[in-house]
Amino acid sequence: MSGEETHEKGREGARRAKEWLESTTRVNACWVNPDKFAVDKLTFPWAAGKKRPFSYDLGGLLLRGDLEGRGFYAEVKNYTNASNNQGAEYVEYLAKCYCAYLDSPKYCDNFMWITWHPFSLKKWSELCSAEEVRDAVFLHRLNTLGIEDEAEAKASINMDTCIAVAERLWIIVLSERQETLTISAEHRGLIEKFDTERGRR
Amino acid sequence: MTQVRSVGFAQEIVNALGVRSPQDSINAIKNAVIKELETLDRSVSIRDTSYFNHTYAPDLILNWDATTERPVYLRFTDNLPELREGISRLDFENAFVFGLTRPQEDAEGFPQLEQSAQDHQALITDAAGIETLIRQRSEDAGINLLGQALTRGGRGLLAQPQAETVAKTVSEGFSAALETRSVPTRLAVDAIAQYLDDPQAARMTRVLQAVWEGSDGRLEQFPGPTDLSRSLNDDSLQYILDVVSASDENFWSRIGRFLTTSQLSRMSLNASNTESFQNLINANLDVIPCRAAAVASGAETLFSADSEPFLWSIRNKALALEGPDFTAFVADRKELVEGKVAASDMASTDGLDVETLSRRVAEYELTEVTLRDGGATVQFTSNEGVGHDERLAKLAQGLSSSSTVVKAVVPLPEGQLALNFKTSLAAAKTTRTPLLKDVLAVSIPLLHALSEERRQALKAFLQIGDSVPTGNVEDLLGLLAETLGDD
């Protein structure tokens, strides 16, 4: 695929993810990369090294119940096959989450990996563990810790942070058919009417 | 119209977009948008839905009354095709899509966006577009009307360039209507039809029509759909008051043939339209009806030598005539003026003595007088007029030295006026409705002490003695029937 096609596919993925998340009625995905002013809200610096800041694909708020008021960031992978590096990209994403949490813990309530294709099946059940996060931080230590030496790096990984990040991880696997299995437009309209009837001012 | 300097709403929104905290940013954005929309249409009240840039749910709800609402969707304009697609997903109809930033002028997709807006009856605009309307509005009351109409029923794509064009076309249309020039008026009518839904378009076109007719334009020649109902609606009247500074009495007379005190009391007055308000009423004193008045006597206020001694105003939601030491409230129904005068401002809560009454009556007739003395009441009527009848004074004396006149009835050119001195009220007694000028010309000097000089000035002001009798055979028969019935 050309660079532009990849870009388009990525954009389409973000849009579909936003739509699906919002059709659950529990999410408001306000910020969409690459809308100019949205990107600023989605961007975080690496904790060390010279790499340019990274940004998430989507961000926003969770709604109602225990989730009310919590924020989230999402990385969206519109992959339809295994011919990509999703596994490696996921590891890098974990390292990024570690850095984002260090930078602004109060914004980082939830990190979501939204994909259309499963990956890393051998470690599938551990993908959201603190150990996975730790290993990711170690792998990308030049940009997470700024330490090249392995032993030194291992000693300086903040395990509390890894645990905190792990607690905030979600993996969501979508499929085209699954995306149609949401609340109907009619019912959704009723809920929204209920919500908007109240409101300040 | 209060002057509104451009406060940079668009910039305020951009600043809000830059706030780092996501929740704070959303709050700041919404506050800026709400401020801008409230400035565009002061009659709107706005609810925050706590959604932001949601695929389906609106960010704000605009509300005008129990049944009129419109959803506002805040949107980024970085990608026009996506914006266009998003419009077909909205859960609420009649959307007001508010672009948070200006789209690139050379961006592709504008025509499709315009089409989508029309298809979904949505209005697509941005902060800069609205700011254009707000800025022009302070110089142009027609744009003020347009702004309000767009908020309620606007549709189509109205970014800054389009807003500029529409504002100009409509503004020129209003000026042209004032001169009955057909082409620019028609262009304004077309622009109004393009960018407003049917009810709002009709409302604005009606105002254009009013201006056209007021300027002596023939209704058949008005370049747009016409409303044949003859009377002006409140919008049209308010607009004309705000905008037209005609000193031509004929203009005011042409548009005021169906004025009522009720409609006048609904107008909004300020320093810049008060002169037009005077012109409007004074040019139509020969037709404005009135069925009730209440006169409040007050302390003498200092009037500068330049100002008129009598001024039409709106006080306490009623039309009023203000004089140096009185205020007379008028209305179409007695109930509407009953509460307006405080007891402390009533001149004669015990009634008048006969001598005062005779003095005040002057050249008017009284067909009936009610005297009260303690618990006793005497009603004295006479076909020859009671006010100067010596027997009245004798009657009063006969009762006691503390008897007073509490009520009286005065015949007017149209109908009869019943005056109550204790409550300082005057009300039309018969089904025939008198003219405002006649009601005031009688009730003010009778319910309140006026010097002879002021009395004459009042008569001149109210154009008493100017009116040509407009009676016809029916009137004559009616008068006959009333007189016969009174015996």
XYZ file of C-alpha atoms in Angstrom:
688
model
C 0.000 0.000 0.000
C 1.202 3.500 -0.698
C 1.849 5.928 2.136
C -1.288 7.819 1.278
C -3.425 4.700 1.193
C -2.071 3.683 4.572
C -2.911 7.106 5.832
C -6.435 6.888 4.462
C -6.966 3.470 5.933
C -5.700 4.725 9.242
C -8.073 7.641 9.147
C -10.970 5.401 8.268
C -10.057 3.128 11.164
C -10.061 6.018 13.602
C -13.446 7.152 12.341
C -14.943 3.685 12.621
C -13.504 3.217 16.077
C -14.935 6.553 17.199
C -18.324 5.659 15.805
C -18.380 2.263 17.431
C -17.201 3.581 20.796
C -19.833 6.291 20.758
C -22.585 3.921 19.733
C -22.050 2.084 23.024
C -23.391 5.284 24.668
C -20.597 5.033 27.224
C -17.949 6.968 25.316
C -17.444 10.429 23.855
C -14.406 10.279 21.623
C -13.871 14.003 21.307
C -10.394 14.236 19.938
C -9.521 12.713 16.590
C -6.053 12.684 15.090
C -5.151 14.545 12.839
C -7.584 17.412 13.531
C -5.138 20.168 14.294
C -6.309 21.217 17.721
C -7.146 17.669 18.717
C -3.609 16.472 18.129
C -2.298 18.723 20.910
C -4.539 16.937 23.383
C -3.335 13.535 22.170
C 0.383 14.206 22.157
C 2.904 13.227 24.819
C 6.674 13.412 25.005
C 8.910 10.407 25.369
C 10.417 10.330 28.837
C 13.957 10.420 27.515
C 16.024 10.455 24.371
C 15.580 12.580 21.302
C 12.600 10.973 19.662
C 9.811 13.300 18.619
C 6.673 13.309 20.737
C 4.077 10.704 19.873
C 0.332 11.063 19.622
C -2.603 8.740 20.044
C -5.264 8.289 17.349
C -8.257 9.022 19.528
C -8.995 10.510 22.942
C -11.957 11.521 24.982
C -14.186 10.744 27.931
C -16.056 7.804 29.313
C -19.640 8.297 30.375
C -21.862 7.337 33.266
C -21.653 4.820 36.026
C -18.220 4.070 37.393
C -16.633 5.280 34.197
C -18.078 8.793 34.414
C -15.521 11.536 33.983
C -12.635 9.185 33.190
C -10.545 9.976 30.186
C -9.103 7.598 27.623
C -6.577 7.495 24.819
C -6.762 5.018 21.996
C -4.466 3.647 19.386
C -6.384 2.306 16.395
C -5.049 -0.343 14.061
C -7.144 -0.862 10.983
C -5.411 -4.100 10.019
C -7.212 -6.793 8.130
C -4.446 -9.398 8.056
C -1.290 -10.455 9.808
C 1.111 -8.916 7.305
C 2.218 -6.178 9.608
C 4.088 -5.584 12.795
C 1.193 -5.288 15.121
C 2.973 -7.228 17.854
C 5.974 -4.937 17.831
C 3.794 -1.884 17.504
C 1.865 -2.965 20.567
C 5.054 -3.218 22.585
C 6.076 0.272 21.523
C 2.577 1.461 22.458
C 3.052 0.088 25.992
C 6.289 2.022 26.302
C 4.487 5.134 25.118
C 1.749 4.623 27.706
C 4.411 4.411 30.407
C 5.787 7.777 29.262
C 2.375 9.365 28.936
C 1.494 8.299 32.455
C 4.733 9.716 33.806
C 4.096 12.988 32.006
C 0.441 13.579 32.926
C -0.994 10.955 35.252
C -4.168 12.943 35.835
C -5.181 12.714 32.156
C -4.266 9.072 31.708
C -7.147 7.059 33.086
C -7.428 4.513 30.308
C -5.372 3.316 27.372
C -7.137 1.422 24.604
C -5.690 -0.648 21.794
C -8.403 -0.978 19.181
C -7.774 -3.383 16.337
C -9.491 -5.421 13.659
C -7.009 -8.228 13.757
C -5.775 -10.304 16.686
C -2.017 -10.521 17.275
C 0.665 -11.936 19.582
C -1.507 -14.947 20.231
C 1.072 -16.796 22.282
C 1.017 -14.078 24.931
C -2.530 -12.948 24.335
C -3.662 -13.370 27.928
C -0.675 -11.475 29.284
C -0.834 -8.513 26.954
C -2.324 -6.281 29.653
C -0.041 -7.343 32.478
C 2.443 -5.217 34.421
C 5.225 -7.530 33.281
C 4.417 -6.858 29.647
C 4.601 -3.145 30.339
C 7.912 -3.589 32.130
C 9.355 -5.549 29.247
C 8.210 -2.919 26.795
C 9.768 -0.146 28.847
C 12.992 -2.124 28.930
C 12.996 -2.748 25.187
C 12.568 0.953 24.474
C 14.780 2.062 27.326
C 16.583 4.721 25.350
C 13.360 6.682 25.105
C 11.649 5.609 28.298
C 14.579 5.719 30.717
C 17.458 7.227 28.761
C 19.673 4.364 29.954
C 21.423 2.024 27.566
C 22.987 -0.340 30.032
C 20.685 -3.311 30.610
C 21.259 -3.871 34.285
C 21.019 -0.239 35.113
C 17.858 0.038 33.063
C 16.223 -2.932 34.789
C 16.920 -1.380 38.142
C 15.426 1.942 37.240
C 12.123 0.823 35.838
C 9.386 2.151 38.062
C 7.310 -0.936 38.805
C 4.516 1.057 40.421
C 4.116 2.925 37.210
C 4.049 -0.311 35.256
C 1.324 -1.619 37.496
C -0.628 1.612 37.179
C -0.378 1.509 33.393
C -1.364 -2.154 33.283
C -4.483 -1.402 35.283
C -5.449 1.085 32.611
C -5.031 -1.114 29.575
C -7.864 -2.234 27.312
C -7.721 -4.360 24.174
C -10.729 -4.143 21.873
C -11.030 -6.342 18.810
C -13.635 -5.251 16.300
C -14.983 -6.772 13.142
C -17.172 -5.377 10.411
C -20.192 -7.405 11.447
C -19.640 -6.689 15.092
C -19.751 -2.990 14.344
C -23.355 -3.348 13.212
C -24.339 -5.031 16.458
C -24.953 -1.896 18.441
C -27.906 -0.042 19.821
C -30.273 1.024 17.069
C -30.340 4.623 15.960
C -33.874 4.923 17.231
C -33.031 3.846 20.757
C -29.845 5.791 20.776
C -31.857 8.878 19.923
C -34.078 8.263 22.942
C -31.118 8.067 25.284
C -29.634 11.228 23.870
C -32.941 13.043 24.145
C -33.096 12.014 27.782
C -29.575 13.300 28.342
C -30.005 16.576 26.571
C -33.291 17.435 28.210
C -31.359 18.269 31.328
C -28.182 20.288 31.214
C -26.874 23.454 32.727
C -27.848 27.022 31.882
C -29.063 48.980 19.249
C -26.133 48.683 21.597
C -22.813 48.990 19.860
C -20.953 45.715 19.800
C -17.294 45.910 19.037
C -15.831 42.759 17.584
C -14.642 40.878 20.629
C -12.857 38.230 18.672
C -15.115 35.279 19.348
C -13.245 33.242 16.803
C -9.997 33.995 18.589
C -11.486 33.147 21.961
C -12.504 29.776 20.604
C -9.032 29.184 19.219
C -7.573 30.050 22.611
C -9.962 27.633 24.264
C -8.948 24.917 21.808
C -5.374 25.375 22.923
C -5.998 24.691 26.610
C -4.048 21.585 27.538
C -6.465 19.932 29.926
C -9.088 18.153 27.823
C -12.011 18.877 30.164
C -11.009 22.488 30.746
C -10.612 22.938 27.024
C -14.105 21.633 26.320
C -15.605 23.883 28.982
C -13.794 26.930 27.644
C -14.771 26.135 24.064
C -18.405 25.747 24.966
C -18.431 28.941 27.017
C -16.971 30.870 24.101
C -19.452 29.376 21.647
C -22.355 30.050 23.975
C -21.290 33.650 24.390
C -21.080 34.118 20.648
C -24.474 32.552 19.974
C -26.107 34.576 22.753
C -24.672 37.695 21.189
C -26.034 36.756 17.788
C -29.508 36.111 19.158
C -30.247 37.629 22.531
C -33.535 35.822 22.852
C -32.044 32.345 22.912
C -31.293 30.286 25.998
C -28.675 27.590 25.685
C -28.230 24.222 27.417
C -24.979 22.337 27.640
C -25.427 18.653 26.929
C -21.984 17.618 28.192
C -21.232 15.897 24.874
C -18.448 17.246 22.700
C -17.830 16.447 19.056
C -19.903 13.298 19.394
C -20.895 11.390 16.258
C -24.571 11.364 17.165
C -25.414 13.637 20.105
C -25.398 17.445 20.047
C -23.083 19.614 22.105
C -25.596 22.329 22.926
C -29.333 22.830 22.695
C -30.730 26.206 21.660
C -34.095 26.983 23.155
C -36.573 29.766 22.495
C -39.780 28.547 24.065
C -41.562 25.394 25.115
C -41.608 23.991 21.604
C -38.774 25.610 19.704
C -35.376 23.990 20.051
C -32.375 23.451 17.832
C -29.342 21.208 18.411
C -25.849 22.609 17.983
C -23.027 20.325 16.857
C -19.486 21.573 17.356
C -17.188 20.283 14.673
C -13.615 20.513 13.479
C -13.326 21.655 9.898
C -9.965 20.153 8.980
C -11.556 17.590 6.687
C -14.578 18.738 4.720
C -15.599 15.404 3.162
C -15.584 13.858 6.625
C -17.618 16.769 7.953
C -20.119 16.265 5.160
C -20.407 12.559 5.886
C -20.811 13.248 9.549
C -23.905 15.330 8.903
C -25.825 12.332 7.628
C -25.143 10.544 10.931
C -26.515 13.121 13.316
C -29.319 11.869 15.514
C -31.092 15.212 15.794
C -32.697 17.053 12.892
C -32.422 20.652 11.933
C -28.809 20.796 13.097
C -26.788 23.924 13.634
C -23.285 22.789 12.775
C -20.716 25.108 14.292
C -17.233 24.858 12.850
C -14.694 25.565 15.564
C -12.058 26.723 13.139
C -12.157 28.294 9.728
C -11.854 25.773 6.938
C -9.055 26.345 4.478
C -10.361 28.591 1.751
C -8.897 26.391 -0.951
C -10.131 23.194 0.641
C -12.066 20.858 -1.561
C -15.578 19.817 -0.870
C -17.440 23.085 -0.362
C -20.167 22.489 -2.980
C -20.840 18.993 -1.635
C -20.962 20.392 1.863
C -23.494 23.010 0.798
C -25.594 20.300 -0.833
C -25.488 18.132 2.246
C -26.532 21.064 4.403
C -29.548 21.731 2.232
C -30.445 18.028 2.079
C -30.463 17.700 5.844
C -31.942 21.112 6.609
C -28.779 21.881 8.519
C -26.958 25.149 8.923
C -23.183 24.933 8.635
C -21.300 27.952 9.840
C -18.239 28.861 11.855
C -17.173 31.370 14.460
C -15.885 33.778 11.827
C -19.114 33.616 9.836
C -21.180 34.397 12.891
C -18.810 37.128 13.908
C -19.375 38.773 10.511
C -23.088 38.868 11.197
C -22.588 40.177 14.714
C -20.244 42.908 13.570
C -22.501 44.114 10.783
C -25.505 43.903 13.038
C -24.515 46.868 15.128
C -24.807 49.077 12.074
C -27.744 47.393 10.490
C -30.946 46.314 12.177
C -31.851 44.204 9.161
C -28.795 42.077 9.877
C -29.907 41.792 13.473
C -33.177 40.269 12.285
C -31.257 38.065 9.888
C -28.957 36.822 12.634
C -31.864 35.797 14.806
C -33.668 34.202 11.869
C -30.565 32.197 10.923
C -30.108 30.914 14.434
C -33.607 29.555 14.458
C -34.177 28.453 10.926
C -31.019 28.933 8.914
C -29.861 26.236 6.528
C -27.089 25.850 4.029
C -23.420 26.611 4.158
C -22.721 29.971 5.728
C -19.011 30.255 6.394
C -17.412 33.663 6.558
C -17.430 34.444 2.805
C -21.075 33.409 2.416
C -22.083 35.273 5.578
C -20.462 38.418 4.254
C -22.316 38.137 0.942
C -25.699 37.365 2.468
C -25.383 40.191 4.984
C -24.582 42.627 2.202
C -27.431 41.437 -0.026
C -29.986 41.586 2.759
C -28.773 44.953 3.968
C -29.001 46.386 0.463
C -32.427 44.832 0.108
C -33.744 46.643 3.160
C -32.361 49.954 1.973
C -33.857 49.339 -1.445
C -37.278 48.486 -0.015
C -37.244 51.846 1.714
C -36.953 53.381 -1.733
C -39.176 50.804 -3.436
C -36.363 49.740 -5.732
C -37.319 46.360 -7.052
C -34.111 44.601 -8.074
C -32.072 44.745 -4.856
C -35.234 43.967 -2.894
C -35.778 40.854 -4.975
C -32.175 39.762 -4.458
C -32.692 40.043 -0.723
C -35.933 38.055 -0.933
C -34.087 35.323 -2.856
C -31.200 35.207 -0.389
C -33.669 34.993 2.468
C -35.449 32.092 0.768
C -32.159 30.315 0.120
C -30.772 30.482 3.619
C -33.851 30.328 5.831
C -36.496 27.702 6.381
C -40.053 28.602 5.426
C -41.302 30.102 8.699
C -38.227 32.270 9.192
C -38.112 33.281 5.551
C -41.748 34.353 5.703
C -41.092 36.360 8.841
C -38.230 38.301 7.290
C -39.932 38.816 3.945
C -42.908 40.207 5.839
C -40.694 42.911 7.284
C -39.347 43.793 3.850
C -42.895 44.015 2.630
C -43.827 46.324 5.504
C -40.981 48.659 4.662
C -41.961 48.542 0.985
C -45.565 49.412 1.704
C -44.610 52.055 4.225
C -42.573 53.709 1.542
C -45.709 53.844 -0.562
C -44.767 50.846 -2.672
C -47.671 49.023 -4.281
C -48.243 45.594 -2.838
C -48.630 44.035 -6.317
C -45.207 45.327 -7.199
C -43.426 43.906 -4.184
C -40.842 41.460 -5.612
C -41.630 38.546 -3.356
C -44.415 36.486 -1.805
C -46.885 38.832 -0.149
C -48.802 38.629 3.074
C -52.212 40.108 2.584
C -53.166 40.355 6.234
C -52.685 44.139 6.296
C -51.618 44.446 9.914
C -47.942 44.478 10.848
C -46.538 41.770 13.028
C -44.399 42.711 16.020
C -41.125 41.883 14.268
C -41.873 44.185 11.389
C -42.940 46.998 13.647
C -39.911 46.658 15.904
C -37.598 46.560 12.916
C -39.110 49.671 11.418
C -38.871 51.501 14.741
C -35.250 50.521 15.084
C -34.212 51.333 11.585
C -36.341 53.870 9.865
C -35.678 57.384 10.975
C -38.203 58.872 8.594
C -39.531 62.239 9.544
C -42.103 61.828 6.791
C -45.409 61.651 8.617
C -46.962 59.804 5.696
C -44.607 56.876 6.133
C -45.663 56.385 9.721
C -49.251 56.923 8.873
C -49.151 54.315 6.120
C -47.812 51.591 8.324
C -49.811 52.421 11.405
C -53.403 52.104 10.270
C -53.937 48.961 12.373
C -51.903 49.821 15.438
C -53.171 48.892 18.870
C -52.002 49.937 22.305
C -51.305 46.268 23.004
C -48.919 45.943 20.100
C -47.237 49.233 20.958
C -46.715 48.070 24.531
C -44.832 45.020 23.252
C -42.196 47.104 21.537
C -38.724 47.500 22.902
C -37.615 51.104 23.322
C -34.173 52.603 23.607
C -32.420 55.903 23.050
C -32.124 55.421 19.299
C -35.682 54.466 18.431
C -37.637 56.657 20.814
C -38.050 59.430 18.256
C -39.502 57.017 15.736
C -41.836 55.753 18.430
C -43.150 59.310 18.942
C -43.527 59.794 15.188
C -45.321 56.487 14.825
C -47.941 57.208 17.447
C -48.431 60.862 16.661
C -49.006 60.064 12.982
C -51.716 57.561 13.865
C -53.659 59.236 16.642
C -56.603 59.352 14.268
C -56.931 55.565 14.302
C -55.351 54.059 17.413
C -58.120 52.709 19.653
C -58.075 52.473 23.399
C -60.521 51.282 26.006
C -58.895 52.091 29.301
C -56.551 54.509 30.984
C -55.085 55.032 34.440
C -53.566 58.319 35.481
C -50.787 58.572 38.038
C -50.064 61.971 39.534
C -46.500 62.592 40.485
C -44.116 65.295 41.516
C -43.128 67.790 38.918
C -40.158 66.543 36.981
C -37.668 68.934 35.557
C -37.923 69.131 31.822
C -35.331 70.940 29.805
C -36.591 73.696 27.605
C -35.859 71.654 24.509
C -37.735 68.534 25.271
C -41.391 67.989 24.596
C -43.632 68.229 27.617
C -45.467 65.076 26.549
C -43.734 61.853 25.675
C -45.015 58.418 24.650
C -43.242 55.650 26.448
C -43.638 52.132 27.733
C -43.865 51.860 31.494
C -44.550 48.730 33.465
C -45.337 46.894 30.217
C -48.034 49.353 29.227
C -48.112 52.145 26.714
C -48.021 55.457 28.571
C -48.114 59.176 27.976
C -45.732 60.987 30.260
C -46.281 64.580 31.234
C -44.439 66.982 33.528
C -46.272 65.770 36.601
C -48.316 62.800 35.505
C -48.118 59.462 33.754
C -51.142 58.098 31.924
C -51.180 54.350 31.219
C -53.392 53.107 28.416
C -54.589 49.701 27.281
C -57.185 47.814 25.323
C -58.742 46.378 28.464
C -59.430 47.782 31.905
C -57.706 44.841 33.597
C -54.429 45.763 31.931
C -54.184 49.166 33.570
C -55.796 48.419 36.892
C -52.630 47.650 38.785
C -50.412 50.286 37.231
C -51.064 53.264 39.482
C -49.916 53.092 43.072
C -52.394 54.328 45.662
C -49.981 57.057 46.631
C -50.057 58.385 43.068
C -53.802 58.674 42.800
C -54.847 62.311 42.880
C -58.166 62.040 44.599
C -58.732 58.795 46.448
C -61.653 60.352 48.276
C -63.242 61.644 45.113
C -63.533 65.220 43.883
C -65.588 68.020 45.291
C -68.140 69.432 42.919
C -66.391 72.733 42.435
C -63.167 71.068 41.356
C -65.104 68.835 39.050
C -66.858 71.746 37.375
C -63.580 73.509 36.914
C -61.921 70.507 35.409
C -64.802 69.596 33.162
C -64.400 72.879 31.211
C -65.866 72.403 27.775
C -66.570 68.675 28.152
C -69.912 67.161 28.852
C -70.789 64.848 31.679
C -73.858 62.732 31.167
C -73.705 61.144 34.588
C -72.161 61.839 37.968
C -72.083 59.653 41.077
C -71.906 61.343 44.457
C -70.998 59.549 47.617
C -71.458 60.586 51.160
C -70.458 57.988 53.661
C -72.636 54.984 52.869
C -75.020 56.908 50.635
C -74.742 57.192 46.874
C -76.575 59.500 44.501
C -76.442 59.125 40.742
C -77.306 62.207 38.745
C -77.815 62.011 35.000
C -78.999 64.616 32.560
C -79.273 64.894 28.825
C -78.174 68.492 28.970
C -74.923 67.700 30.649
C -74.416 67.520 34.339
C -71.086 69.184 34.820
C -72.391 72.737 34.716
C -75.834 72.017 36.002
C -76.433 74.065 39.186
C -78.516 71.314 40.595
C -75.422 69.187 40.974
C -73.890 71.589 43.445
C -77.167 71.786 45.315
C -77.378 68.025 45.448
C -73.913 67.807 46.894
C -74.655 70.426 49.500
C -77.851 68.698 50.289
C -76.020 65.521 51.155
C -73.346 66.953 53.392
C -70.211 68.984 53.292
C -68.154 65.842 52.959
C -69.870 64.453 49.908
C -67.724 63.997 46.860
C -68.003 63.007 43.225
C -66.627 59.507 42.865
C -67.604 58.635 39.324
C -68.567 60.372 36.117
C -69.399 59.470 32.518
C -68.169 61.534 29.596
C -69.395 61.039 26.038
C -66.616 60.842 23.460
C -66.834 61.167 19.686
C -66.895 57.345 19.749
C -68.553 55.768 22.732
C -68.575 56.864 26.364
C -65.903 56.943 29.023
C -66.589 55.991 32.621
C -64.256 57.715 35.058
C -63.549 56.604 38.600
C -61.935 59.348 40.638
C -61.123 57.130 43.568
C -59.095 54.688 41.536
C -57.951 57.159 38.904
C -59.214 54.880 36.155
C -61.083 55.544 32.951
C -62.770 52.813 30.936
C -64.857 52.687 27.799
C -68.409 52.066 28.829
C -69.978 50.939 25.587
C -69.141 48.443 22.909
C -67.985 51.214 20.613
C -64.274 51.715 21.123
C -63.002 55.249 21.497
C -59.778 56.665 20.132
C -56.703 56.819 22.326
C -56.430 60.553 21.882
C -59.970 61.186 23.022
C -59.612 58.936 26.052
C -56.484 60.777 27.160
C -57.801 64.235 26.318
C -60.646 63.611 28.743
C -59.161 61.403 31.431
C -55.975 63.332 32.101
C -57.472 66.746 32.885
C -60.319 65.160 34.822
C -58.328 62.672 36.898
C -55.406 65.009 37.484
C -54.985 68.713 38.139
C -53.690 70.438 35.010
C -53.092 74.122 34.550
C -55.066 75.741 31.745
C -51.893 76.256 29.772
C -50.917 72.612 30.051
C -54.417 71.519 29.279
C -54.361 73.434 26.010
C -50.914 72.086 25.245
C -52.204 68.561 25.824
C -55.139 69.141 23.499
C -52.819 70.413 20.794
C -50.441 67.498 21.311
C -53.251 64.977 21.020
C -54.514 66.758 17.901
C -57.948 67.329 19.390
C -59.960 69.492 17.085
C -57.978 68.179 14.121
C -59.968 65.071 13.492
C -62.592 65.006 10.818
C -65.709 63.149 11.895
C -65.725 59.784 10.192
C -69.230 58.744 11.047
C -71.512 56.948 8.668
C -75.165 56.015 8.732
C -74.554 53.035 10.992
C -72.752 55.239 13.488
C -75.661 57.627 13.502
C -78.143 54.856 14.099
C -75.969 53.467 16.844
C -75.785 56.832 18.520
C -79.510 57.189 18.296
C -80.053 53.769 19.778
C -77.748 54.538 22.704
C -79.378 57.810 23.487
C -82.820 56.255 23.420
C -81.643 53.385 25.578
C -80.318 55.682 28.296
C -83.649 57.149 29.268
